[in-house]
Each structure stands twice: as structure tokens, then as C-alpha cells.
Short mmCIF file of C-alpha atoms in Angstrom, two decimals:
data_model
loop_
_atom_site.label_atom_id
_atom_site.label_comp_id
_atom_site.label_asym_id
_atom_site.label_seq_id
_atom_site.Cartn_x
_atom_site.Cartn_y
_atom_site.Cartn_z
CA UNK E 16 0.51 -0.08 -15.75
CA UNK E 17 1.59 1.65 -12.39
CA UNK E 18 -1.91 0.83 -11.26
CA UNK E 19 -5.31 -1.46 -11.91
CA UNK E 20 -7.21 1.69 -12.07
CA UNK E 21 -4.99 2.77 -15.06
CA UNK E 22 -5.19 -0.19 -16.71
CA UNK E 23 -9.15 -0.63 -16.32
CA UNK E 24 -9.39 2.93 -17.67
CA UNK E 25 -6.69 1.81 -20.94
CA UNK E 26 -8.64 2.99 -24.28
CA UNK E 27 -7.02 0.34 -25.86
CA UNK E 28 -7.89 -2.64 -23.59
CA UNK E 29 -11.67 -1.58 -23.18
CA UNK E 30 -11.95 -1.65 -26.80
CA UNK E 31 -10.06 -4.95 -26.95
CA UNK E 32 -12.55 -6.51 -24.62
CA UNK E 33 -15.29 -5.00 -25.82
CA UNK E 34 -14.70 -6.25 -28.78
CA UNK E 35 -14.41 -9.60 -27.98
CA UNK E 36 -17.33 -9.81 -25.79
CA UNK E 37 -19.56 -8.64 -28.86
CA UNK E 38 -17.81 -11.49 -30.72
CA UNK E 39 -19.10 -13.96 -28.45
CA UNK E 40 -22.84 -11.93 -27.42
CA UNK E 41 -25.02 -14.92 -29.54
CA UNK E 42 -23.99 -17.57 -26.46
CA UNK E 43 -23.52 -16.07 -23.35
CA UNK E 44 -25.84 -12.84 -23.32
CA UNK E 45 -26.87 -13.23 -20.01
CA UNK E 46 -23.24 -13.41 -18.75
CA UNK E 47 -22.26 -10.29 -20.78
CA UNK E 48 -24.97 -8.05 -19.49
CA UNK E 49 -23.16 -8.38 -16.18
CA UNK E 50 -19.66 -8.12 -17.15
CA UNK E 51 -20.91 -4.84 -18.63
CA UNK E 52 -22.58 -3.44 -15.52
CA UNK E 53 -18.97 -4.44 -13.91
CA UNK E 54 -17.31 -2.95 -16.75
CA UNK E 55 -19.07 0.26 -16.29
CA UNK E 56 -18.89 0.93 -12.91
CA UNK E 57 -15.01 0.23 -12.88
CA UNK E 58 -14.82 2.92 -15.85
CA UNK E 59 -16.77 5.10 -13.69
CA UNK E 60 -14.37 4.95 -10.47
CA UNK E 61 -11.71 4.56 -12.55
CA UNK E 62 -11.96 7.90 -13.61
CA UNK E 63 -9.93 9.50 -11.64
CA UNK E 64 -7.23 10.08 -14.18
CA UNK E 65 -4.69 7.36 -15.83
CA UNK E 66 -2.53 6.48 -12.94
CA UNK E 67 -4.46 7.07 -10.25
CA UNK E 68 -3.75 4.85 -7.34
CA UNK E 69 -7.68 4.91 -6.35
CA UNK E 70 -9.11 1.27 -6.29
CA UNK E 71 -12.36 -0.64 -5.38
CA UNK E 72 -14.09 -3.82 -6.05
CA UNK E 73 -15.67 -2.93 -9.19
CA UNK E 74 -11.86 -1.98 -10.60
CA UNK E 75 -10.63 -5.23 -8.97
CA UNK E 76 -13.27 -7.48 -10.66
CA UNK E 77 -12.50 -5.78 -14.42
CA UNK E 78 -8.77 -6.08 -13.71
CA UNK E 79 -8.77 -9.73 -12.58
CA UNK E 80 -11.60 -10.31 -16.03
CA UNK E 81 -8.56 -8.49 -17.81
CA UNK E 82 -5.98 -10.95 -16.79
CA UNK E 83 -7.96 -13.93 -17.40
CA UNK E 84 -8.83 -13.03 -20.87
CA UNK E 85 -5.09 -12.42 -21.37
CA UNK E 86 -4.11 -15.43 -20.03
CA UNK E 87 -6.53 -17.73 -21.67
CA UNK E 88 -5.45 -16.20 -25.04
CA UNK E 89 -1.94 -16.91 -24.28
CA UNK E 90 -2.61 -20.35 -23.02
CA UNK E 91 -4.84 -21.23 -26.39
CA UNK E 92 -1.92 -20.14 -28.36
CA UNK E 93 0.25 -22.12 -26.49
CA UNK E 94 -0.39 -25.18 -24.74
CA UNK E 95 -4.04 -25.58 -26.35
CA UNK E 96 -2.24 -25.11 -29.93
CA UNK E 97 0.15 -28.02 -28.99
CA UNK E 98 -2.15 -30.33 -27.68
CA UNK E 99 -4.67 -30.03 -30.65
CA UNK E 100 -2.26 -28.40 -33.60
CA UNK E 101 0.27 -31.47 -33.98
CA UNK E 102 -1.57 -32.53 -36.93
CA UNK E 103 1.27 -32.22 -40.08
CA UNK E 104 1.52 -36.23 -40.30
CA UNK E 105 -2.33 -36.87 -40.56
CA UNK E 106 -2.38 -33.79 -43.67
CA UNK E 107 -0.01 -35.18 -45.84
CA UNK E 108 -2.30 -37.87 -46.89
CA UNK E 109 -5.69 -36.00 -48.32
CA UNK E 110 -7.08 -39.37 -48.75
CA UNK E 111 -6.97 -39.65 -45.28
CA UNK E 112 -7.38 -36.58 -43.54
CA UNK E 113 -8.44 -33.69 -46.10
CA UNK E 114 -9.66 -30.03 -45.33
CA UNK E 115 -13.09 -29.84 -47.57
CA UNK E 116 -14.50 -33.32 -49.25
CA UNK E 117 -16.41 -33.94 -52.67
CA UNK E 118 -19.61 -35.78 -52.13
CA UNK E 119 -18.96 -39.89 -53.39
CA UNK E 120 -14.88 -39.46 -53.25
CA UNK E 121 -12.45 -41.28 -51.98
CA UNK E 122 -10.29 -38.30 -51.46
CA UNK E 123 -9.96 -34.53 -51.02
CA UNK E 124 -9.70 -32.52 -54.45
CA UNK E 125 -6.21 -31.29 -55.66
CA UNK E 126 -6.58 -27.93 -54.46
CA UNK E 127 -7.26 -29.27 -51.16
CA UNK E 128 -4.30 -30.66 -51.25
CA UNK E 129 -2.09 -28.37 -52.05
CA UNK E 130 -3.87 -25.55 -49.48
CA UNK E 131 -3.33 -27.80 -46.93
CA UNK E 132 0.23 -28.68 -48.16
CA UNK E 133 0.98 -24.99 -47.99
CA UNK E 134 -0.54 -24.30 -44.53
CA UNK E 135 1.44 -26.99 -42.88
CA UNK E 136 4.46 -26.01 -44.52
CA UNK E 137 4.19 -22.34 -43.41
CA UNK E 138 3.11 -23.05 -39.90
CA UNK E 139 5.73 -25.69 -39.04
CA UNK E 140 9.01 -23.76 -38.88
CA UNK E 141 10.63 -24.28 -35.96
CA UNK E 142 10.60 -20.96 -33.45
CA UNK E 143 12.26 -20.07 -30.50
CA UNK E 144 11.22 -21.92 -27.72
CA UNK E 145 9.08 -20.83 -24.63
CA UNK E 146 11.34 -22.02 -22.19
CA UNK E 147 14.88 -20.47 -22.11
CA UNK E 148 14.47 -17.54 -25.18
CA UNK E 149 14.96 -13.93 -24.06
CA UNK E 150 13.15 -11.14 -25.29
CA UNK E 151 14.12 -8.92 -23.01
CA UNK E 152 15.98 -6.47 -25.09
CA UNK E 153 12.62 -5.91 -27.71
CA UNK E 154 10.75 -4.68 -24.20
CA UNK E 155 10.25 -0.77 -24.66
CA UNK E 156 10.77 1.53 -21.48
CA UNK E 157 7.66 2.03 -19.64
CA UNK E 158 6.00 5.16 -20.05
CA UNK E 159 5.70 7.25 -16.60
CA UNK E 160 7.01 7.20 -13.10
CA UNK E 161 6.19 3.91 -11.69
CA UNK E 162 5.39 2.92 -8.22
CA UNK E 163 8.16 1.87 -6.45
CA UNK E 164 7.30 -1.53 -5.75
CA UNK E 165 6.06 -2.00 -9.40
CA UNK E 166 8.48 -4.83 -10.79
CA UNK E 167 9.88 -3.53 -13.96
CA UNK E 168 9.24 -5.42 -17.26
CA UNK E 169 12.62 -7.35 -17.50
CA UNK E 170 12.12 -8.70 -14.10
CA UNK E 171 8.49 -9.87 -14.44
CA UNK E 172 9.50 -11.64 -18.02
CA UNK E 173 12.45 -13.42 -15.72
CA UNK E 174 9.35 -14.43 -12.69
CA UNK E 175 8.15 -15.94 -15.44
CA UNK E 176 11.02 -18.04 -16.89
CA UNK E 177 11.78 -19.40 -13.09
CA UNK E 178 7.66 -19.93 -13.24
CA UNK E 179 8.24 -22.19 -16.50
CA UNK E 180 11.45 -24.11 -15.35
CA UNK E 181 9.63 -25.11 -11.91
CA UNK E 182 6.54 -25.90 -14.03
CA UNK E 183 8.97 -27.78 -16.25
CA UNK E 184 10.67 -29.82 -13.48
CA UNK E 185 7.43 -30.67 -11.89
CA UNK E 186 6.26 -32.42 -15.64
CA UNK E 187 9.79 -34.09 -15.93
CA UNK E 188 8.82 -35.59 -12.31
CA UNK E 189 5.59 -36.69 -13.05
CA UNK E 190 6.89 -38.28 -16.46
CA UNK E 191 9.51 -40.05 -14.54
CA UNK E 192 6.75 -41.57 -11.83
CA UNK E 193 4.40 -43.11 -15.18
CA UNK E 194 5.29 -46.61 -14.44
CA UNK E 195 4.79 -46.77 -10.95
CA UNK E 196 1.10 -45.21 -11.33
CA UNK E 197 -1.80 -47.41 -12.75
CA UNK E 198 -3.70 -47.69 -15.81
CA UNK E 199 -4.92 -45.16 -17.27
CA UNK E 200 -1.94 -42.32 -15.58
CA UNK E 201 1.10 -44.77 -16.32
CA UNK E 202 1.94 -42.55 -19.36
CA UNK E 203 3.98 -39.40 -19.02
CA UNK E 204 2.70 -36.84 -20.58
CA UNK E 205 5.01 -34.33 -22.75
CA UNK E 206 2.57 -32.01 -24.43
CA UNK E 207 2.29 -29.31 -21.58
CA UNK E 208 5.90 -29.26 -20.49
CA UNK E 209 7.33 -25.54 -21.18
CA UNK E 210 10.67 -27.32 -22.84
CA UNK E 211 9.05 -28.43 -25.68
CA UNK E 212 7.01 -25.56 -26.56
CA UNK E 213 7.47 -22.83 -28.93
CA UNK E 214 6.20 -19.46 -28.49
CA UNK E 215 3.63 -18.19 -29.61
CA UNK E 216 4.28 -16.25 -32.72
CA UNK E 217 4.36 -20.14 -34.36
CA UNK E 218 1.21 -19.95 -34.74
#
């Protein structure tokens, strides 16, 4: 988007969000009512036509809300997946770790077995990895005239491979310090480190 305004005023997005906010209305109503008075009053000054270079607070706020939601998705289907989603040597066994349970047994039901069988075995292929894999060439052209200090897409997807490789080398630092910190941070920790992650159409 050449601007925030023309993002806050995106169809697409708006419905996106709103969508998810109505998801998630039973726990946080309070919360919501105020995102939508924010939400509205960005749509309002936003307005001005797709594009516009206008901006103000209210636009600021829903463009920052945007981003977060964005990145929190992307972070859940990334790092949150391989901290929690590692779980294929624990399934194999539906004696010991079984989807759905019959009251008095010792072990989940055939069917269980198999399902879960099937779900690890679908979701385990290896994908290209985070770090290092180029999508560059699937990016389309953007639509428009952007502003000339816009970066383009190519360049923003490389900002954020240099992002991951220093992220990368700071986690292959702090692995390589473990023994000389004490109990409980002497273990290095390999679960966040962009190298060993997939993307995120693994999941």
C-alpha cells in the first residue's frame, strides 16, 4: 500500500479484521467496543480516496492494530507452531497420547488411531525453510504508482531475510554461552532460531 490511509480504507482487510474481532466478541467486549470507535473514525478520515497520502492518529492507531494482528498470525504459525506442534513422537503411541478417549480404557479407539496417524503424516513433510528460501519471483507487481520512498516488495522480503540471519546469529550466540550461565538458562535453546524453521504453509 503506497500509504496507511489506503491500507486502513482496504475492503478486504476491514472485513478481515472485522471478522476476527466478532470471532473473539464473547471475551474481550469491552476491548472491542473501542477498537471499533478507532476503527471508525480511521474509515472516516480515511476517506479521502485509496491512496491518499492524508494521515492522523486515528489512521495511525488502525494501521499499527493492522500490523500486529498480522504479525501475531504469522508468529502463531511459526514460532508458536514449533514450540507447541513438535508432537509426532508422543502420537504414535495412542496408548499414550490419543486424540479422543473411551471412558474405562487403557487406550484410544482404532479410529483414533488411525486419524491421528493420518494427521501427523500429512503435516510432517518437510517444507522450505524460513531462513534462506526465496519467494521472490511468486511476488505480483504492485498495483499503482508508488511513493518514491516506498520499498518495493522484493526488497522488503530481503529486510527481512537480513532481519532473520541477525536474529539467527544472535540465538546461535546465546546457545553457545548455555554453560557459562546458571541453572535454570544453562540450556540453549533451538526452537525460535529462524534456521530451523519451516515456513508457514507446513502447517
Amino acid at each position: 500500500y503506497p500509504t496507511r490511509a489506503a491500507a486502513v480504507k482496504d475492503p478486504e482487510l476491514r472485513n478481515m479484521l472485522r471478522q476476527f474481532d466478532f470471532q473473539i466478541q464473547p471475551s474481550v467486549p469491552n476491548m472491542l467496543e473501542s477498537r471499533r470507535d478507532e476503527d471508525r473514525a480511521a474509515e472516516r478520515e480515511a476517506a479521502g480516496g485509496v491512496g491518499s497520502a492524508k494521515s492522523s492518529p486515528a489512521i495511525d492507531r488502525a494501521f499499527e492494530r493492522m500490523v500486529d494482528f498480522f504479525a501475531d498470525f504469522m508468529m502463531l504459525v511459526t514460532g508458536g507452531h514449533e514450540q507447541v506442534g513438535a508432537i509426532e513422537a508422543y502420537v504414535q503411541d495412542a496408548s499414550f497420547c490419543a486424540f479422543k478417549w473411551t471412558p474405562g480404557a487403557l487406550a484410544g479407539t482404532r479410529q483414533t488411531a488411525t486419524a491421528q496417524a493420518l494427521l501427523m503424516s500429512l503435516t510432517s513433510t518437510p517444507m522450505p525453510k524460513l531462513l534462506e528460501s526465496d519467494w521472490t519471483h511468486l511476488f505480483p507487481p504492485p498495483d499503482g504508482q508508488a511513493s518514491a520512498d516506498a520499498k518495493t516488495p522484493q526488497q522488503s522480503f530481503r529486510d527481512f531475510q537480513d532481519a532473520l540471519s541477525d536474529m539467527s546469529a544472535a540465538c546461535d550466540a546465546y546457545n553457545a554461552a548455555a554453560p557459562t550461565r546458571p541453572f535454570p538458562e544453562c540450556f540453549p535453546l533451538y526452537v525460535m532460531n529462524p534456521k530451523h524453521m519451516d515456513t508457514s504453509i507446513s502447517v
